[in-house]
PDB file of C-alpha atoms in Angstrom:
ATOM      1  CA  PRO X   1     -18.488  30.929 -49.510  1.00  0.00           C
ATOM      2  CA  HIS X   2     -16.124  28.082 -48.763  1.00  0.00           C
ATOM      3  CA  CYS X   3     -18.964  25.768 -47.798  1.00  0.00           C
ATOM      4  CA  VAL X   4     -19.565  25.237 -51.541  1.00  0.00           C
ATOM      5  CA  HIS X   5     -16.567  22.890 -51.410  1.00  0.00           C
ATOM      6  CA  LEU X   6     -18.902  20.445 -49.705  1.00  0.00           C
ATOM      7  CA  LEU X   7     -21.007  20.427 -52.878  1.00  0.00           C
ATOM      8  CA  GLY X   8     -17.835  19.468 -54.728  1.00  0.00           C
ATOM      9  CA  ARG X   9     -17.541  16.483 -52.417  1.00  0.00           C
ATOM     10  CA  ASP X  10     -21.140  15.500 -53.200  1.00  0.00           C
ATOM     11  CA  ALA X  11     -20.452  15.690 -56.949  1.00  0.00           C
ATOM     12  CA  GLN X  12     -17.239  13.688 -56.521  1.00  0.00           C
ATOM     13  CA  GLN X  13     -19.115  10.945 -54.692  1.00  0.00           C
ATOM     14  CA  ALA X  14     -22.198  10.924 -56.927  1.00  0.00           C
ATOM     15  CA  GLY X  15     -20.262  10.847 -60.187  1.00  0.00           C
ATOM     16  CA  ARG X  16     -17.192   8.992 -58.955  1.00  0.00           C
ATOM     17  CA  ILE X  17     -15.081  11.698 -60.579  1.00  0.00           C
ATOM     18  CA  PRO X  18     -11.878  13.488 -59.504  1.00  0.00           C
ATOM     19  CA  TRP X  19     -12.371  16.683 -57.531  1.00  0.00           C
ATOM     20  CA  ILE X  20     -10.153  19.753 -57.536  1.00  0.00           C
ATOM     21  CA  ALA X  21     -10.997  22.095 -54.650  1.00  0.00           C
ATOM     22  CA  ASP X  22     -10.147  25.604 -55.845  1.00  0.00           C
ATOM     23  CA  PHE X  23      -9.087  28.045 -53.135  1.00  0.00           C
ATOM     24  CA  ARG X  24      -8.958  31.537 -54.632  1.00  0.00           C
ATOM     25  CA  ASP X  25      -8.763  32.820 -51.050  1.00  0.00           C
ATOM     26  CA  PRO X  26      -7.736  30.993 -47.885  1.00  0.00           C
ATOM     27  CA  TRP X  27     -10.499  29.411 -45.818  1.00  0.00           C
ATOM     28  CA  VAL X  28      -9.158  29.143 -42.255  1.00  0.00           C
ATOM     29  CA  THR X  29      -5.614  27.802 -42.481  1.00  0.00           C
ATOM     30  CA  ALA X  30      -3.135  30.464 -43.629  1.00  0.00           C
ATOM     31  CA  CYS X  31      -5.894  33.100 -43.514  1.00  0.00           C
ATOM     32  CA  ASP X  32      -4.574  36.425 -42.296  1.00  0.00           C
ATOM     33  CA  VAL X  33      -7.666  38.536 -42.957  1.00  0.00           C
ATOM     34  CA  HIS X  34     -10.534  38.186 -40.461  1.00  0.00           C
ATOM     35  CA  PRO X  35      -9.952  34.571 -39.409  1.00  0.00           C
ATOM     36  CA  PRO X  36     -12.813  33.074 -37.406  1.00  0.00           C
ATOM     37  CA  THR X  37     -12.471  32.679 -33.660  1.00  0.00           C
ATOM     38  CA  GLY X  38     -13.970  30.493 -30.929  1.00  0.00           C
ATOM     39  CA  LEU X  39     -16.482  27.844 -31.909  1.00  0.00           C
ATOM     40  CA  ALA X  40     -16.714  29.225 -35.440  1.00  0.00           C
ATOM     41  CA  ALA X  41     -12.981  28.633 -35.903  1.00  0.00           C
ATOM     42  CA  LEU X  42     -13.299  25.024 -34.719  1.00  0.00           C
ATOM     43  CA  TYR X  43     -16.261  24.417 -37.027  1.00  0.00           C
ATOM     44  CA  GLU X  44     -14.611  25.981 -40.083  1.00  0.00           C
ATOM     45  CA  HIS X  45     -11.291  24.227 -39.417  1.00  0.00           C
ATOM     46  CA  PHE X  46     -13.084  20.865 -39.126  1.00  0.00           C
ATOM     47  CA  TRP X  47     -14.667  21.227 -42.567  1.00  0.00           C
ATOM     48  CA  GLU X  48     -11.578  22.720 -44.161  1.00  0.00           C
ATOM     49  CA  GLN X  49      -9.529  19.698 -43.066  1.00  0.00           C
ATOM     50  CA  ARG X  50     -12.169  17.355 -44.491  1.00  0.00           C
ATOM     51  CA  VAL X  51     -11.982  19.158 -47.840  1.00  0.00           C
ATOM     52  CA  PHE X  52      -8.181  18.889 -47.770  1.00  0.00           C
ATOM     53  CA  ARG X  53      -8.464  15.150 -47.146  1.00  0.00           C
ATOM     54  CA  TRP X  54     -11.283  14.381 -49.582  1.00  0.00           C
ATOM     55  CA  ALA X  55     -10.206  16.482 -52.585  1.00  0.00           C
ATOM     56  CA  ASP X  56      -8.010  14.828 -55.184  1.00  0.00           C
ATOM     57  CA  ALA X  57      -6.151  18.115 -55.735  1.00  0.00           C
ATOM     58  CA  LEU X  58      -6.094  21.626 -54.261  1.00  0.00           C
ATOM     59  CA  ALA X  59      -5.693  24.691 -56.467  1.00  0.00           C
ATOM     60  CA  VAL X  60      -4.483  28.018 -55.090  1.00  0.00           C
ATOM     61  CA  ASN X  61      -3.995  31.296 -56.932  1.00  0.00           C
ATOM     62  CA  ALA X  62      -0.415  32.235 -56.039  1.00  0.00           C
ATOM     63  CA  PRO X  63       2.897  30.606 -55.133  1.00  0.00           C
ATOM     64  CA  HIS X  64       2.914  32.310 -51.724  1.00  0.00           C
ATOM     65  CA  ALA X  65      -0.556  30.868 -51.008  1.00  0.00           C
ATOM     66  CA  ALA X  66       0.731  27.364 -51.807  1.00  0.00           C
ATOM     67  CA  GLN X  67       3.765  27.930 -49.602  1.00  0.00           C
ATOM     68  CA  ALA X  68       1.703  29.204 -46.656  1.00  0.00           C
ATOM     69  CA  LEU X  69      -0.795  26.364 -46.925  1.00  0.00           C
ATOM     70  CA  GLY X  70       1.948  23.772 -47.348  1.00  0.00           C
ATOM     71  CA  GLU X  71       3.789  25.066 -44.288  1.00  0.00           C
ATOM     72  CA  ALA X  72       0.607  25.105 -42.198  1.00  0.00           C
ATOM     73  CA  CYS X  73      -0.555  21.681 -43.446  1.00  0.00           C
ATOM     74  CA  PRO X  74       2.399  19.621 -44.704  1.00  0.00           C
ATOM     75  CA  HIS X  75       0.083  16.687 -45.442  1.00  0.00           C
ATOM     76  CA  VAL X  76      -1.509  18.611 -48.347  1.00  0.00           C
ATOM     77  CA  ARG X  77       1.701  19.622 -50.132  1.00  0.00           C
ATOM     78  CA  ARG X  78       1.465  16.796 -52.659  1.00  0.00           C
ATOM     79  CA  LYS X  79      -2.037  17.958 -53.648  1.00  0.00           C
ATOM     80  CA  LEU X  80      -1.232  21.673 -54.096  1.00  0.00           C
ATOM     81  CA  HIS X  81      -1.173  23.268 -57.543  1.00  0.00           C
ATOM     82  CA  VAL X  82      -0.829  26.959 -58.400  1.00  0.00           C
ATOM     83  CA  VAL X  83      -3.322  28.273 -60.959  1.00  0.00           C
ATOM     84  CA  PRO X  84      -2.792  32.056 -61.098  1.00  0.00           C
ATOM     85  CA  ASN X  85      -5.547  34.593 -61.554  1.00  0.00           C
ATOM     86  CA  GLY X  86      -5.504  36.490 -64.826  1.00  0.00           C
ATOM     87  CA  TYR X  87      -5.232  35.597 -68.461  1.00  0.00           C
ATOM     88  CA  ASP X  88      -2.704  35.159 -71.242  1.00  0.00           C
ATOM     89  CA  PRO X  89      -3.413  37.729 -74.011  1.00  0.00           C
ATOM     90  CA  GLU X  90      -1.884  35.417 -76.625  1.00  0.00           C
TER      91      GLU X  90
END
């Protein structure tokens, strides 16, 4: 669940270390599969925006995910990095 990003914030603060929030799937912004609605959407969006602000970097799993997130939240573009799923057999 995306709420584990808040544990990342705790570790960042406790250890005074950089934090990379890894989004293998969208949370709320740029989510096109079962996005929350009503009060749940407001709650989730609130915390997602805090993670975007607090994290030192944001990792996403595909270029199109970075593009969608960057278009929806231009203020996070400088933090976005693509780390694809998969492996290199060599």
